[in-house]
Structure formats: C-alpha cells, structure tokens
Coordinates of N, CA, C and O in Angstrom, one line a residue:
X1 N 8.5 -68.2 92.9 CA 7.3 -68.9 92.7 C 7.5 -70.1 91.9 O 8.4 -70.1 91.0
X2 N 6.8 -71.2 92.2 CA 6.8 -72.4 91.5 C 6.1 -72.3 90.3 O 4.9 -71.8 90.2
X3 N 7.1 -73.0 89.0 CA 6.1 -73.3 88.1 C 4.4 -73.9 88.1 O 3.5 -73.6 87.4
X4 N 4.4 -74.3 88.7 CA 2.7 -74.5 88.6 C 1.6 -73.0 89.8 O 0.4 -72.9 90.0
X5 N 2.6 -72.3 90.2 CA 2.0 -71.1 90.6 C 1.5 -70.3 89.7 O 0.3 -69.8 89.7
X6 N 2.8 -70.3 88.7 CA 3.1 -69.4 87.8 C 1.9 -70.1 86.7 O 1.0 -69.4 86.2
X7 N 2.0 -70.9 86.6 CA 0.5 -71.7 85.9 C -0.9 -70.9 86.0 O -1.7 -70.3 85.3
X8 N -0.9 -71.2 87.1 CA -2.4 -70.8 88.2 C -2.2 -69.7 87.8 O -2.8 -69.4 86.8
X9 N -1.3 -68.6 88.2 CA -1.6 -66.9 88.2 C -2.2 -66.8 86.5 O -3.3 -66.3 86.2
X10 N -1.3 -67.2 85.8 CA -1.9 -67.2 84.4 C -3.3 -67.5 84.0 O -4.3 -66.8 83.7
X11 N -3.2 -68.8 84.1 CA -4.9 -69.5 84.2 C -6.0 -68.2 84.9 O -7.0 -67.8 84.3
X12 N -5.6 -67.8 85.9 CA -6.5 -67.1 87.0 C -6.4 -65.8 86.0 O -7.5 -65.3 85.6
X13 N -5.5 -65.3 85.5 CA -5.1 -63.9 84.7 C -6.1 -64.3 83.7 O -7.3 -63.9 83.8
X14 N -5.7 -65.1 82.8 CA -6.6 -65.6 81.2 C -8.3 -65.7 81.4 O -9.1 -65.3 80.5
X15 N -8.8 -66.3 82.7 CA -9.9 -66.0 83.1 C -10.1 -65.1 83.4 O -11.0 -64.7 82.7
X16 N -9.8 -64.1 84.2 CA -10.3 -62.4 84.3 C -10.5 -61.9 82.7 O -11.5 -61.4 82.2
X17 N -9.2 -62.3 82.1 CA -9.4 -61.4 81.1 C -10.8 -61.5 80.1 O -11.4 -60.6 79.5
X18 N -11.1 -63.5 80.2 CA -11.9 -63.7 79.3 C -13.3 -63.4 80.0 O -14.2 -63.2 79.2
X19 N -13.8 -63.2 81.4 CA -14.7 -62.8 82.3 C -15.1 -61.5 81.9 O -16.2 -61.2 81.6
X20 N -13.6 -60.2 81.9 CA -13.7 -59.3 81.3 C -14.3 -59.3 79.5 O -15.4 -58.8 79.2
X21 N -13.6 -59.6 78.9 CA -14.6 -59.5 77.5 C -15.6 -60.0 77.4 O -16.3 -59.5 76.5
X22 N -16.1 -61.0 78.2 CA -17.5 -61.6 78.1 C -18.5 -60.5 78.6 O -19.5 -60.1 78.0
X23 N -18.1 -60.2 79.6 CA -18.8 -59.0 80.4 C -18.9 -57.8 79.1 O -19.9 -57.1 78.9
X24 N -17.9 -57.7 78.4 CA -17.9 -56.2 77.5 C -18.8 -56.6 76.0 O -19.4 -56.0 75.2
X25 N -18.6 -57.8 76.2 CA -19.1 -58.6 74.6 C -20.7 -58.5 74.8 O -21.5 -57.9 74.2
X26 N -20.7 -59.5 76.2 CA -23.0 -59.0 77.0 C -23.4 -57.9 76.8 O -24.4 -57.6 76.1
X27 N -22.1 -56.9 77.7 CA -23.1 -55.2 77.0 C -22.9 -54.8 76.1 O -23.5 -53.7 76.2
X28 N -22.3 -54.9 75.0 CA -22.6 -54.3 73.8 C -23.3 -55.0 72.8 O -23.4 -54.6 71.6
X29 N -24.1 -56.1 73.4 CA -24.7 -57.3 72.7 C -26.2 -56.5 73.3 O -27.1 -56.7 72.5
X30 N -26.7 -55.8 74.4 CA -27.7 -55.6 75.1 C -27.6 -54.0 74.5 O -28.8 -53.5 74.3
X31 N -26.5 -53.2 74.2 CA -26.5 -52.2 73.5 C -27.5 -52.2 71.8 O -28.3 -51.6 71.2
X32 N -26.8 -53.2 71.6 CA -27.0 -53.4 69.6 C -28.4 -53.8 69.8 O -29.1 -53.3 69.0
X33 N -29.0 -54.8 70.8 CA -30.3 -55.5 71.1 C -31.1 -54.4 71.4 O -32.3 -54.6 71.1
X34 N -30.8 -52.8 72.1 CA -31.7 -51.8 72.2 C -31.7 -50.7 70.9 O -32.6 -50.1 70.4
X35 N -30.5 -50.7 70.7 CA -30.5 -50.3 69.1 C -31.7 -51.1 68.2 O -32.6 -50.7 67.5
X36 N -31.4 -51.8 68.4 CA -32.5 -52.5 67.1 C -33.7 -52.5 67.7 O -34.6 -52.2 66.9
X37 N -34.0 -52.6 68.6 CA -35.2 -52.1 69.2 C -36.2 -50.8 68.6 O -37.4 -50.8 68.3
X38 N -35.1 -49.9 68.8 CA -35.3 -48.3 68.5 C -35.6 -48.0 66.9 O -36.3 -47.1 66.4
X39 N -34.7 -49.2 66.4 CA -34.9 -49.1 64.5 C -36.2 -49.4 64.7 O -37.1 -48.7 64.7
X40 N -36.2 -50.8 64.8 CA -37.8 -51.4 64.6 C -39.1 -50.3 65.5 O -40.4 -50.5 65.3
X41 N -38.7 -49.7 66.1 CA -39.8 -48.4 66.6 C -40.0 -47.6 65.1 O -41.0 -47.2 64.5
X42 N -38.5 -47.4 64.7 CA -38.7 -46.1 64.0 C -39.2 -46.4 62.4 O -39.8 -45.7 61.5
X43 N -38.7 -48.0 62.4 CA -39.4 -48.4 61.2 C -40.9 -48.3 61.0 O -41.5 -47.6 60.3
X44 N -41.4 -49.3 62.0 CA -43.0 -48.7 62.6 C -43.3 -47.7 62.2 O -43.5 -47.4 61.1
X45 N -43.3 -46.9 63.1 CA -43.6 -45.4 63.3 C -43.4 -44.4 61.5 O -44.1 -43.6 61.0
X46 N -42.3 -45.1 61.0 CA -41.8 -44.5 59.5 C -42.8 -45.1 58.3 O -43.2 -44.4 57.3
X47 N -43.4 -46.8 58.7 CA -44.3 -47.5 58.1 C -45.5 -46.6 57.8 O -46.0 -46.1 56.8
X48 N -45.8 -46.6 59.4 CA -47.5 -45.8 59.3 C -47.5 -44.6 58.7 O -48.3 -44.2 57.9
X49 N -46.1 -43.7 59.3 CA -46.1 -42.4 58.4 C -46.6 -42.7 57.4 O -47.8 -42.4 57.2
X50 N -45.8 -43.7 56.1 CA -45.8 -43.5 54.9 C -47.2 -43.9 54.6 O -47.8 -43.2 53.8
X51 N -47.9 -45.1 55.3 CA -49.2 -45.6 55.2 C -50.3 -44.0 55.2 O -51.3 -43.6 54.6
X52 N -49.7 -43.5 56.1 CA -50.9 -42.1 56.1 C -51.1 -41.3 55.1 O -52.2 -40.9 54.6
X53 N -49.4 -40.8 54.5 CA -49.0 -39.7 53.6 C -49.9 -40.5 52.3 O -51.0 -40.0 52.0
X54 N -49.5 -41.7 51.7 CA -50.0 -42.4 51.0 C -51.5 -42.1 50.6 O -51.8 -41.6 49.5
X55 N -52.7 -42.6 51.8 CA -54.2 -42.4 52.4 C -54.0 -40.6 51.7 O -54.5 -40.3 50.7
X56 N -53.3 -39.9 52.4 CA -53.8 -38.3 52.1 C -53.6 -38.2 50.3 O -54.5 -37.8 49.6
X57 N -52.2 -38.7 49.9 CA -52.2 -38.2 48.6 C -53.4 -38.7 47.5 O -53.8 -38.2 46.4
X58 N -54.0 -40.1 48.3 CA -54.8 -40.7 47.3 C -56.1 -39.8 47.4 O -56.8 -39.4 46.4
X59 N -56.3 -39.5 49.2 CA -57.2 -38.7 49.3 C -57.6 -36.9 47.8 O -58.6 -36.6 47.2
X60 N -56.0 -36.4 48.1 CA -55.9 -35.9 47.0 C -56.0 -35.0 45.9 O -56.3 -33.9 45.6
X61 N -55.2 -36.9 45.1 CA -55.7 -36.9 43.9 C -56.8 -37.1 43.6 O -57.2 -36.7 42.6
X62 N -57.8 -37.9 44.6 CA -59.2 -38.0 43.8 C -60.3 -36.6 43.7 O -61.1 -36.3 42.8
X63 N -60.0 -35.9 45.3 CA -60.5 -34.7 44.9 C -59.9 -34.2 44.1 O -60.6 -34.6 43.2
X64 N -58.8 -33.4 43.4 CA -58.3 -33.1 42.3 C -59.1 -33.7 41.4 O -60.1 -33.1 41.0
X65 N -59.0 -35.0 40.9 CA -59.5 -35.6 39.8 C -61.0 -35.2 39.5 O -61.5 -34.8 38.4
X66 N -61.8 -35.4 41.0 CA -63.3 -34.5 40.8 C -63.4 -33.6 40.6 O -64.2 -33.4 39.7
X67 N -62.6 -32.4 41.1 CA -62.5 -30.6 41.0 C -62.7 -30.3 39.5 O -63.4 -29.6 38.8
X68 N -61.4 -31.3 39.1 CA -61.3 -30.8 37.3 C -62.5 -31.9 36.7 O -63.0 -31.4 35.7
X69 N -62.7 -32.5 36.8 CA -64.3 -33.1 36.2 C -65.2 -32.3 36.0 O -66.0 -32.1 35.1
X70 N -65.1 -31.7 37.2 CA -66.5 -30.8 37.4 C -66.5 -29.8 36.5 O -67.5 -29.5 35.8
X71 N -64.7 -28.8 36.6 CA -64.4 -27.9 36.0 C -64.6 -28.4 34.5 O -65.0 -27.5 33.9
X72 N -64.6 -29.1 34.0 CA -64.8 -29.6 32.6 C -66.2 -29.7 32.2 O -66.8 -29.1 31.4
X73 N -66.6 -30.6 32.9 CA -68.4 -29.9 33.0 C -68.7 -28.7 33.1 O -69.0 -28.3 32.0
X74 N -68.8 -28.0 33.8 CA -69.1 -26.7 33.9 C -68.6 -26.2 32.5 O -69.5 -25.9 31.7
X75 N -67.5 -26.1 32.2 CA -66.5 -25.8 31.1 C -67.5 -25.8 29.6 O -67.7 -25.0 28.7
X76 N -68.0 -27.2 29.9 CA -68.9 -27.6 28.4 C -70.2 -27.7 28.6 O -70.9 -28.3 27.8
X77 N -70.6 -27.1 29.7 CA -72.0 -26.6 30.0 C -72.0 -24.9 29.6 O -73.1 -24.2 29.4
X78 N -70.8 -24.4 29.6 CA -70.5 -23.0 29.2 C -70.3 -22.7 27.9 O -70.6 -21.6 27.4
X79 N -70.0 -23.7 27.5 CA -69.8 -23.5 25.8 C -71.0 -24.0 25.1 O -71.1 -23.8 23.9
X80 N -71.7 -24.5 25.6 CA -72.7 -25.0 25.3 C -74.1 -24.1 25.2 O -75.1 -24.0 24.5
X81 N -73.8 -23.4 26.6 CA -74.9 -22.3 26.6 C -74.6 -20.9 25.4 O -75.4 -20.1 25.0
X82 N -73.0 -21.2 25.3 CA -72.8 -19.3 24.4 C -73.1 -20.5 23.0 O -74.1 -20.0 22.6
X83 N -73.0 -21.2 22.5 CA -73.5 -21.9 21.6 C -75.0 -21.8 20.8 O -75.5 -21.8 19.6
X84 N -75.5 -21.9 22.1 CA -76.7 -21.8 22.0 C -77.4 -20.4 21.8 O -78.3 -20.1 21.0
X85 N -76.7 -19.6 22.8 CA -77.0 -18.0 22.8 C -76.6 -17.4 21.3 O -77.4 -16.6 20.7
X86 N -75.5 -17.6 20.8 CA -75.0 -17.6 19.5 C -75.8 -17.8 18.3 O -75.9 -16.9 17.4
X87 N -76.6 -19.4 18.3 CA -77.3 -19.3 17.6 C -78.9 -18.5 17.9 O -79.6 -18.3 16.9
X88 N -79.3 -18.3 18.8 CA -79.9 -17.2 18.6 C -79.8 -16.2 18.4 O -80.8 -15.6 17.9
X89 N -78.9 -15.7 18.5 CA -78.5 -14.4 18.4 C -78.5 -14.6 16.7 O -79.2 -13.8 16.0
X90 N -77.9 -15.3 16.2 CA -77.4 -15.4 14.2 C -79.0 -15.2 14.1 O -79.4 -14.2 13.5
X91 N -80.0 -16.2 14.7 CA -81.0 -16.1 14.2 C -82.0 -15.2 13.9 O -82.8 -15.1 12.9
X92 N -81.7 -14.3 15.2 CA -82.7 -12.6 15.5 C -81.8 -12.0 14.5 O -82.3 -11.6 13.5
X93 N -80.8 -11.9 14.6 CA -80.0 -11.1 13.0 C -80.2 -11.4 11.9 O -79.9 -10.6 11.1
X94 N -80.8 -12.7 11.4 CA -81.0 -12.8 10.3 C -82.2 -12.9 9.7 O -82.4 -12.7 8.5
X95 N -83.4 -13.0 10.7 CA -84.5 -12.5 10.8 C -84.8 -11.0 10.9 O -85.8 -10.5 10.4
X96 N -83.8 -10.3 11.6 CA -84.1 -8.5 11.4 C -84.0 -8.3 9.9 O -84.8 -7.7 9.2
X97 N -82.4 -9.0 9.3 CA -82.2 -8.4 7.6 C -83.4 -8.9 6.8 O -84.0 -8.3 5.9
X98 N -83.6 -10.2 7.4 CA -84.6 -10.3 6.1 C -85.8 -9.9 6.3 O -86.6 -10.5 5.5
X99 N -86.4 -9.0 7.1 CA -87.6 -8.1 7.4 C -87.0 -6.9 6.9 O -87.7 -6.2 6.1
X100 N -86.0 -6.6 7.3 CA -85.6 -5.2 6.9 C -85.1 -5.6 5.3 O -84.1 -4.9 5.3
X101 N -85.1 -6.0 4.6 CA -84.8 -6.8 3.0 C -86.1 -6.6 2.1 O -86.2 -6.3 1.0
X102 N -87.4 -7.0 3.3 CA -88.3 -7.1 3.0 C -89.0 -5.8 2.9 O -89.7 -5.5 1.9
X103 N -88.7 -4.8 3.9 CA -89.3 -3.4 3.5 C -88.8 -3.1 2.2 O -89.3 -2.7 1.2
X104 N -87.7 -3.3 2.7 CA -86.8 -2.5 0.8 C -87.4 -2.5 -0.2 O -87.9 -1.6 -0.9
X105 N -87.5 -4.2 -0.3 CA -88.2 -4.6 -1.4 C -89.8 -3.9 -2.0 O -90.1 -3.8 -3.2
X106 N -90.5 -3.7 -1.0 CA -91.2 -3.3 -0.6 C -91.4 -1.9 -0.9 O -92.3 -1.6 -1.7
X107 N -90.7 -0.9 -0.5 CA -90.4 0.2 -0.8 C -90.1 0.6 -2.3 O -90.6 1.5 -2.9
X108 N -89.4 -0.1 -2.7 CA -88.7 -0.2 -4.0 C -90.3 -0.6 -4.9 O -90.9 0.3 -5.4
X109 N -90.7 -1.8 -4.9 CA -92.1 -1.8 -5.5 C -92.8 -0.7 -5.7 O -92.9 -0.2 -6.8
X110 N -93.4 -0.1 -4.7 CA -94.2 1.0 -4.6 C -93.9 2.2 -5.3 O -94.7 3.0 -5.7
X111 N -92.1 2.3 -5.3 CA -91.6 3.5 -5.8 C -91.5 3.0 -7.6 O -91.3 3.7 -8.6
X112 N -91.5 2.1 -7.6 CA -91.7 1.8 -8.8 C -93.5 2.0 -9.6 O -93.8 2.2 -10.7
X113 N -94.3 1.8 -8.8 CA -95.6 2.4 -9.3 C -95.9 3.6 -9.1 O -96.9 4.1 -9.5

C-alpha cells in the first residue's frame, strides 16, 4: 500500500474511533441528563415531603400547646375549687368549736351557780 493509503486508512481509522466516542460520550451525556432528571423528581417529591411533615409537626405542637393550656386551666380551676372547699370546711370547723366552746362555757356558768 501507498503511503497516502496508509494515510487515508488512518484518517478513516481516527474517525471511527472519534465517531465511536462521540457516540459513547452522547449516551452517557443522555444517561447523566435522565439521572438528573430523576434527582430533581426526587428532590421535589423529598421538598413537599418535608413541606408536609413540617405542616403536621406544627399542626402538633399547637395542639399539644392547647392540650397542656387547657390541662393547666383545669389544673388551677382544681386548686382553686379544693381551696375554696378548704376554706369552708376551716370555717364549719371553727364555727362548730366555737359553739361547742360556747356550751362549755355555758355549762361551766351554771355549774358554777
């Protein structure tokens, strides 16, 4: 074969080969391009998740935050009523002694005339 055959066969070889990697370079470029595709799905999709979990925890904590409000209320609406029952109660007790103080006294007078 003549040098400038030998030229051509090369040239023609060097182009396949570079036809070949361009070809392998496209599809792995259309590979990476559906890959990222698939991220940016899963980012989305991972976004709203978090956007929702977020909505629920706030949801909640605010019930929580009301539950124990309430329980605290109630709490010092309970203490408030034995408080109250309490001081009645000291009261009817200290009103019986000093009626019953009062007979004594009373008793004691009389036994003294």
């Amino acid at each position: 074969l003549s040098e400038k055959q030998l030229e051509y066969q090369s040239l023609l070889q060097s182009e396949k080969t570079i036809q070949q990697t361009s070809h392998h370079t496209t599809t792995r470029l259309r590979i990476c391009e559906a890959d990222l595709d698939i991220a940016k799905l899963d980012l989305e999709k991972s976004t709203t998740a978090l956007t929702n979990l977020r909505k629920v925890l706030d949801h909640f904590q605010i019930e929580k935050e009301n539950e124990l409000l309430s329980k605290d209320r109630s709490y010092e609406k309970q203490i408030k009523a034995n408080n109250e029952a309490f001081e009645i109660k000291l009261e009817h007790t200290s009103n019986m002694f000093k009626n019953e103080i009062e007979l004594k006294k009373e008793e004691i007078e009389q036994f003294k005339q």
